[in-house]
Structures are given as C-alpha cells and as structure tokens.
Amino acid sequence: RKLVAHIDGGGKMAIRQTLEAAGTDVFLDAATVRGLLPELETKDGINRCTFSGVVALSYAWVTPADPDPQRAQLQALRPVLVWWMCERARRKRGYKNSNSPFKPDATMQTADFGVFIDFMSMFQPDDTTGAKPAYTKPAEQASFGRALRNIGLLYGHVGTVVYKMTE
C-alpha cells in the first residue's frame, strides 16, 4: 500500500538514506513485519498463505547510479502490486469465488505485505563525489554488508515470492 502510494505520488527509486531523510513512508514498521513472520514459519508449507506477505523484486538496473531513472519499472510494478494486494486481502477475508464483490479501496487497507527492492531497502553508497562511491556513515556500510551476505535467505526462502522483471 505504501509503495503504491509512493508510485502514485510520482516517487522514484531512491536510496534508503534519501527516502528516510525525506520522511518518505515506504517502509514497514516493526509491528507489521512481526505480523508477517508467522507466514514464513510454517512447518509443512500447507498453511502458508497463497499470496505471501513477503515479496522480493528482481530487476535489471538501468544505470549503476539509478536503477530506474524514468520510473518505468515502478510504473510496470504498480498494477502487479495492486492485484497482489487485492488477491491477498480477498483470500485473507475468506473470499473463494473470484466473482465475489469487494471494494478495492477497502481491500488495499487490509492487505499488509512487504516488497523488498534492494536499492530502496539496503543502504547504498551516498557519497558519489569521488572516483569510487563511498559511504559517509560506517554503520550504513556495515548494514549493507550484512544484508548482502544474507540476501540469499530472502530470495530463496520458500515463503518469499520473487517478482522477476525481465524487460
């Protein structure tokens, strides 16, 4: 829901530090993340939600400095996110028949899920004045390193859905 609002408002893919500094509300709060974790912790996969609460985006970077300078990838992603929200909420609310009436606006309010976009979610080098991009804060560089070492868990987990944007 937050990412769709960001896209609708003309938002771009920006590094996490820029989004946070601008107060851009695209990140899930801790309570929402804790609420999504049980979906990933099923023992047999049978009780797992068909429309996962954890989505990871795989996409090609247009340039090293800006993966989506024209917002084309975010624009292409938007209808998929809305559909995912609607289906997720519809199933959470117990609708089995695809012809069941529901209100998209109300549906979007109940469809909590997270979308991992590396450029927006992981700290990126924020000093591009030198020959090689660098971090201005060591803690952000350390966070990036931890995320990079563990990113396979996110993309490879049975409870994660990976959207692959190939064009």
PDB file of C-alpha atoms in Angstrom:
ATOM      1  CA  ARG A   1       0.000   0.000   0.000  1.00  0.00           C
ATOM      2  CA  LYS A   2       2.777   2.423   0.899  1.00  0.00           C
ATOM      3  CA  LEU A   3       4.795   1.641  -2.225  1.00  0.00           C
ATOM      4  CA  VAL A   4       1.716   2.069  -4.444  1.00  0.00           C
ATOM      5  CA  ALA A   5       1.070   5.469  -2.846  1.00  0.00           C
ATOM      6  CA  HIS A   6       4.731   6.386  -3.427  1.00  0.00           C
ATOM      7  CA  ILE A   7       4.453   5.432  -7.113  1.00  0.00           C
ATOM      8  CA  ASP A   8       1.123   7.252  -7.495  1.00  0.00           C
ATOM      9  CA  GLY A   9       2.683  10.365  -5.982  1.00  0.00           C
ATOM     10  CA  GLY A  10       5.427  10.425  -8.613  1.00  0.00           C
ATOM     11  CA  GLY A  11       8.001   8.794  -6.354  1.00  0.00           C
ATOM     12  CA  LYS A  12      11.179   7.269  -7.735  1.00  0.00           C
ATOM     13  CA  MET A  13      13.501   4.537  -6.655  1.00  0.00           C
ATOM     14  CA  ALA A  14      15.831   6.354  -4.306  1.00  0.00           C
ATOM     15  CA  ILE A  15      18.455   5.128  -1.885  1.00  0.00           C
ATOM     16  CA  ARG A  16      17.220   4.278   1.568  1.00  0.00           C
ATOM     17  CA  GLN A  17      19.060   7.191   3.179  1.00  0.00           C
ATOM     18  CA  THR A  18      17.316   9.685   0.874  1.00  0.00           C
ATOM     19  CA  LEU A  19      13.890   8.136   1.476  1.00  0.00           C
ATOM     20  CA  GLU A  20      14.378   8.204   5.242  1.00  0.00           C
ATOM     21  CA  ALA A  21      15.721  11.774   5.267  1.00  0.00           C
ATOM     22  CA  ALA A  22      12.742  12.960   3.216  1.00  0.00           C
ATOM     23  CA  GLY A  23      10.307  11.183   5.540  1.00  0.00           C
ATOM     24  CA  THR A  24       9.022   9.068   2.636  1.00  0.00           C
ATOM     25  CA  ASP A  25       6.710   6.458   4.124  1.00  0.00           C
ATOM     26  CA  VAL A  26       7.531   3.303   2.144  1.00  0.00           C
ATOM     27  CA  PHE A  27       8.951   1.143   4.920  1.00  0.00           C
ATOM     28  CA  LEU A  28       7.033  -1.367   7.045  1.00  0.00           C
ATOM     29  CA  ASP A  29       7.010  -0.765  10.774  1.00  0.00           C
ATOM     30  CA  ALA A  30       8.280  -3.448  13.141  1.00  0.00           C
ATOM     31  CA  ALA A  31       4.783  -4.498  14.238  1.00  0.00           C
ATOM     32  CA  THR A  32       3.732  -5.196  10.644  1.00  0.00           C
ATOM     33  CA  VAL A  33       6.896  -7.202   9.991  1.00  0.00           C
ATOM     34  CA  ARG A  34       6.305  -9.257  13.149  1.00  0.00           C
ATOM     35  CA  GLY A  35       2.755  -9.903  11.935  1.00  0.00           C
ATOM     36  CA  LEU A  36       4.045 -11.252   8.620  1.00  0.00           C
ATOM     37  CA  LEU A  37       6.694 -13.577  10.073  1.00  0.00           C
ATOM     38  CA  PRO A  38       4.314 -16.423  11.030  1.00  0.00           C
ATOM     39  CA  GLU A  39       3.534 -16.896   7.334  1.00  0.00           C
ATOM     40  CA  LEU A  40       7.178 -17.753   6.775  1.00  0.00           C
ATOM     41  CA  GLU A  41       7.425 -20.117   9.745  1.00  0.00           C
ATOM     42  CA  THR A  42       5.027 -22.887   8.698  1.00  0.00           C
ATOM     43  CA  LYS A  43       6.469 -26.363   9.117  1.00  0.00           C
ATOM     44  CA  ASP A  44       4.942 -28.057   6.096  1.00  0.00           C
ATOM     45  CA  GLY A  45       4.133 -25.197   3.753  1.00  0.00           C
ATOM     46  CA  ILE A  46       0.475 -26.248   3.646  1.00  0.00           C
ATOM     47  CA  ASN A  47      -0.736 -23.468   5.928  1.00  0.00           C
ATOM     48  CA  ARG A  48       1.303 -20.848   4.118  1.00  0.00           C
ATOM     49  CA  CYS A  49      -0.713 -18.023   2.586  1.00  0.00           C
ATOM     50  CA  THR A  50      -1.024 -18.482  -1.170  1.00  0.00           C
ATOM     51  CA  PHE A  51      -0.282 -14.807  -1.641  1.00  0.00           C
ATOM     52  CA  SER A  52       2.786 -14.331   0.550  1.00  0.00           C
ATOM     53  CA  GLY A  53       3.336 -11.330   2.758  1.00  0.00           C
ATOM     54  CA  VAL A  54       6.971 -11.167   1.670  1.00  0.00           C
ATOM     55  CA  VAL A  55       7.822 -10.234  -1.914  1.00  0.00           C
ATOM     56  CA  ALA A  56      11.318  -9.649  -3.283  1.00  0.00           C
ATOM     57  CA  LEU A  57      11.849  -7.819  -6.557  1.00  0.00           C
ATOM     58  CA  SER A  58      14.464  -8.970  -9.046  1.00  0.00           C
ATOM     59  CA  TYR A  59      15.089  -6.395 -11.752  1.00  0.00           C
ATOM     60  CA  ALA A  60      17.776  -5.023 -14.045  1.00  0.00           C
ATOM     61  CA  TRP A  61      19.430  -1.745 -13.125  1.00  0.00           C
ATOM     62  CA  VAL A  62      19.213   0.753 -15.993  1.00  0.00           C
ATOM     63  CA  THR A  63      22.358   2.562 -14.786  1.00  0.00           C
ATOM     64  CA  PRO A  64      24.718   1.909 -11.850  1.00  0.00           C
ATOM     65  CA  ALA A  65      23.704   5.205 -10.221  1.00  0.00           C
ATOM     66  CA  ASP A  66      19.944   4.922 -10.800  1.00  0.00           C
ATOM     67  CA  PRO A  67      18.240   1.611 -11.499  1.00  0.00           C
ATOM     68  CA  ASP A  68      15.020   3.252 -12.725  1.00  0.00           C
ATOM     69  CA  PRO A  69      15.644   6.846 -13.862  1.00  0.00           C
ATOM     70  CA  GLN A  70      12.408   7.138 -15.875  1.00  0.00           C
ATOM     71  CA  ARG A  71      10.271   5.306 -13.267  1.00  0.00           C
ATOM     72  CA  ALA A  72       9.400   2.712 -15.941  1.00  0.00           C
ATOM     73  CA  GLN A  73       9.997  -0.276 -13.662  1.00  0.00           C
ATOM     74  CA  LEU A  74       7.989   1.206 -10.799  1.00  0.00           C
ATOM     75  CA  GLN A  75       5.162   2.021 -13.204  1.00  0.00           C
ATOM     76  CA  ALA A  76       5.209  -1.553 -14.543  1.00  0.00           C
ATOM     77  CA  LEU A  77       5.260  -2.905 -10.985  1.00  0.00           C
ATOM     78  CA  ARG A  78       2.286  -0.846  -9.777  1.00  0.00           C
ATOM     79  CA  PRO A  79      -0.579  -2.897 -11.328  1.00  0.00           C
ATOM     80  CA  VAL A  80       1.037  -6.108 -10.102  1.00  0.00           C
ATOM     81  CA  LEU A  81       1.200  -4.715  -6.558  1.00  0.00           C
ATOM     82  CA  VAL A  82      -2.447  -3.647  -6.646  1.00  0.00           C
ATOM     83  CA  TRP A  83      -3.513  -7.063  -7.949  1.00  0.00           C
ATOM     84  CA  TRP A  84      -1.401  -8.797  -5.272  1.00  0.00           C
ATOM     85  CA  MET A  85      -2.951  -6.641  -2.546  1.00  0.00           C
ATOM     86  CA  CYS A  86      -6.469  -7.364  -3.774  1.00  0.00           C
ATOM     87  CA  GLU A  87      -5.915 -11.123  -4.044  1.00  0.00           C
ATOM     88  CA  ARG A  88      -4.129 -11.289  -0.713  1.00  0.00           C
ATOM     89  CA  ALA A  89      -6.873  -9.376   1.075  1.00  0.00           C
ATOM     90  CA  ARG A  90      -9.613 -11.304  -0.701  1.00  0.00           C
ATOM     91  CA  ARG A  91      -8.139 -14.599   0.489  1.00  0.00           C
ATOM     92  CA  LYS A  92      -7.485 -13.285   3.993  1.00  0.00           C
ATOM     93  CA  ARG A  93     -11.112 -12.190   4.179  1.00  0.00           C
ATOM     94  CA  GLY A  94     -12.300 -15.635   3.087  1.00  0.00           C
ATOM     95  CA  TYR A  95     -13.480 -14.914  -0.457  1.00  0.00           C
ATOM     96  CA  LYS A  96     -13.119 -18.079  -2.524  1.00  0.00           C
ATOM     97  CA  ASN A  97     -15.143 -17.096  -5.587  1.00  0.00           C
ATOM     98  CA  SER A  98     -13.318 -14.752  -7.941  1.00  0.00           C
ATOM     99  CA  ASN A  99     -16.677 -13.089  -8.699  1.00  0.00           C
ATOM    100  CA  SER A 100     -17.282 -12.135  -5.067  1.00  0.00           C
ATOM    101  CA  PRO A 101     -17.878  -8.407  -4.708  1.00  0.00           C
ATOM    102  CA  PHE A 102     -15.330  -6.404  -2.785  1.00  0.00           C
ATOM    103  CA  LYS A 103     -14.229  -2.811  -2.735  1.00  0.00           C
ATOM    104  CA  PRO A 104     -10.648  -2.282  -3.927  1.00  0.00           C
ATOM    105  CA  ASP A 105     -10.079   0.681  -1.596  1.00  0.00           C
ATOM    106  CA  ALA A 106     -11.179  -1.332   1.436  1.00  0.00           C
ATOM    107  CA  THR A 107      -9.174  -4.306   0.220  1.00  0.00           C
ATOM    108  CA  MET A 108      -5.975  -2.295  -0.019  1.00  0.00           C
ATOM    109  CA  GLN A 109      -6.346  -1.232   3.612  1.00  0.00           C
ATOM    110  CA  THR A 110      -6.245  -4.863   4.811  1.00  0.00           C
ATOM    111  CA  ALA A 111      -3.515  -6.270   2.566  1.00  0.00           C
ATOM    112  CA  ASP A 112      -0.332  -5.884   4.538  1.00  0.00           C
ATOM    113  CA  PHE A 113       2.747  -7.221   2.777  1.00  0.00           C
ATOM    114  CA  GLY A 114       6.304  -6.120   2.237  1.00  0.00           C
ATOM    115  CA  VAL A 115       8.191  -5.610  -1.005  1.00  0.00           C
ATOM    116  CA  PHE A 116      11.967  -5.837  -0.896  1.00  0.00           C
ATOM    117  CA  ILE A 117      13.671  -3.653  -3.503  1.00  0.00           C
ATOM    118  CA  ASP A 118      17.406  -3.749  -2.879  1.00  0.00           C
ATOM    119  CA  PHE A 119      18.172  -0.174  -3.981  1.00  0.00           C
ATOM    120  CA  MET A 120      15.444   1.250  -1.748  1.00  0.00           C
ATOM    121  CA  SER A 121      15.792  -1.175   1.168  1.00  0.00           C
ATOM    122  CA  MET A 122      19.535  -1.585   1.665  1.00  0.00           C
ATOM    123  CA  PHE A 123      21.831   1.312   2.476  1.00  0.00           C
ATOM    124  CA  GLN A 124      23.689   2.362  -0.686  1.00  0.00           C
ATOM    125  CA  PRO A 125      26.873   4.432  -1.033  1.00  0.00           C
ATOM    126  CA  ASP A 126      25.763   8.035  -0.579  1.00  0.00           C
ATOM    127  CA  ASP A 127      28.971   9.867  -1.475  1.00  0.00           C
ATOM    128  CA  THR A 128      29.394   9.790  -5.238  1.00  0.00           C
ATOM    129  CA  THR A 129      31.839  12.708  -5.485  1.00  0.00           C
ATOM    130  CA  GLY A 130      34.968  10.544  -5.765  1.00  0.00           C
ATOM    131  CA  ALA A 131      36.093   8.026  -8.343  1.00  0.00           C
ATOM    132  CA  LYS A 132      34.524   5.233  -6.308  1.00  0.00           C
ATOM    133  CA  PRO A 133      31.161   5.624  -4.492  1.00  0.00           C
ATOM    134  CA  ALA A 134      31.552   5.555  -0.715  1.00  0.00           C
ATOM    135  CA  TYR A 135      29.526   5.587   2.473  1.00  0.00           C
ATOM    136  CA  THR A 136      29.539   8.621   4.731  1.00  0.00           C
ATOM    137  CA  LYS A 137      28.462   6.537   7.749  1.00  0.00           C
ATOM    138  CA  PRO A 138      30.338   3.330   8.673  1.00  0.00           C
ATOM    139  CA  ALA A 139      27.201   1.852  10.295  1.00  0.00           C
ATOM    140  CA  GLU A 140      25.353   2.057   6.956  1.00  0.00           C
ATOM    141  CA  GLN A 141      28.227   0.324   5.163  1.00  0.00           C
ATOM    142  CA  ALA A 142      28.224  -2.417   7.816  1.00  0.00           C
ATOM    143  CA  SER A 143      24.449  -2.810   7.448  1.00  0.00           C
ATOM    144  CA  PHE A 144      24.839  -3.131   3.664  1.00  0.00           C
ATOM    145  CA  GLY A 145      27.489  -5.831   4.147  1.00  0.00           C
ATOM    146  CA  ARG A 146      25.248  -7.843   6.489  1.00  0.00           C
ATOM    147  CA  ALA A 147      22.332  -7.514   4.092  1.00  0.00           C
ATOM    148  CA  LEU A 148      24.443  -8.576   1.120  1.00  0.00           C
ATOM    149  CA  ARG A 149      25.756 -11.648   2.962  1.00  0.00           C
ATOM    150  CA  ASN A 150      22.208 -12.733   3.883  1.00  0.00           C
ATOM    151  CA  ILE A 151      20.210 -11.690   0.825  1.00  0.00           C
ATOM    152  CA  GLY A 152      20.003 -15.279  -0.422  1.00  0.00           C
ATOM    153  CA  LEU A 153      17.795 -16.128   2.563  1.00  0.00           C
ATOM    154  CA  LEU A 154      15.250 -13.585   1.417  1.00  0.00           C
ATOM    155  CA  TYR A 155      15.201 -14.548  -2.261  1.00  0.00           C
ATOM    156  CA  GLY A 156      15.461 -18.289  -1.624  1.00  0.00           C
ATOM    157  CA  HIS A 157      13.013 -18.753   1.256  1.00  0.00           C
ATOM    158  CA  VAL A 158      10.026 -20.980   0.495  1.00  0.00           C
ATOM    159  CA  GLY A 159       7.684 -18.336   1.910  1.00  0.00           C
ATOM    160  CA  THR A 160       9.018 -15.500  -0.231  1.00  0.00           C
ATOM    161  CA  VAL A 161       7.605 -14.710  -3.644  1.00  0.00           C
ATOM    162  CA  VAL A 162      10.076 -13.269  -6.123  1.00  0.00           C
ATOM    163  CA  TYR A 163       8.827 -10.943  -8.829  1.00  0.00           C
ATOM    164  CA  LYS A 164      11.201 -11.050 -11.786  1.00  0.00           C
ATOM    165  CA  MET A 165      11.125  -8.030 -14.070  1.00  0.00           C
ATOM    166  CA  THR A 166      12.941  -9.162 -17.184  1.00  0.00           C
ATOM    167  CA  GLU A 167      12.299  -6.275 -19.553  1.00  0.00           C
TER     168      GLU A 167
END
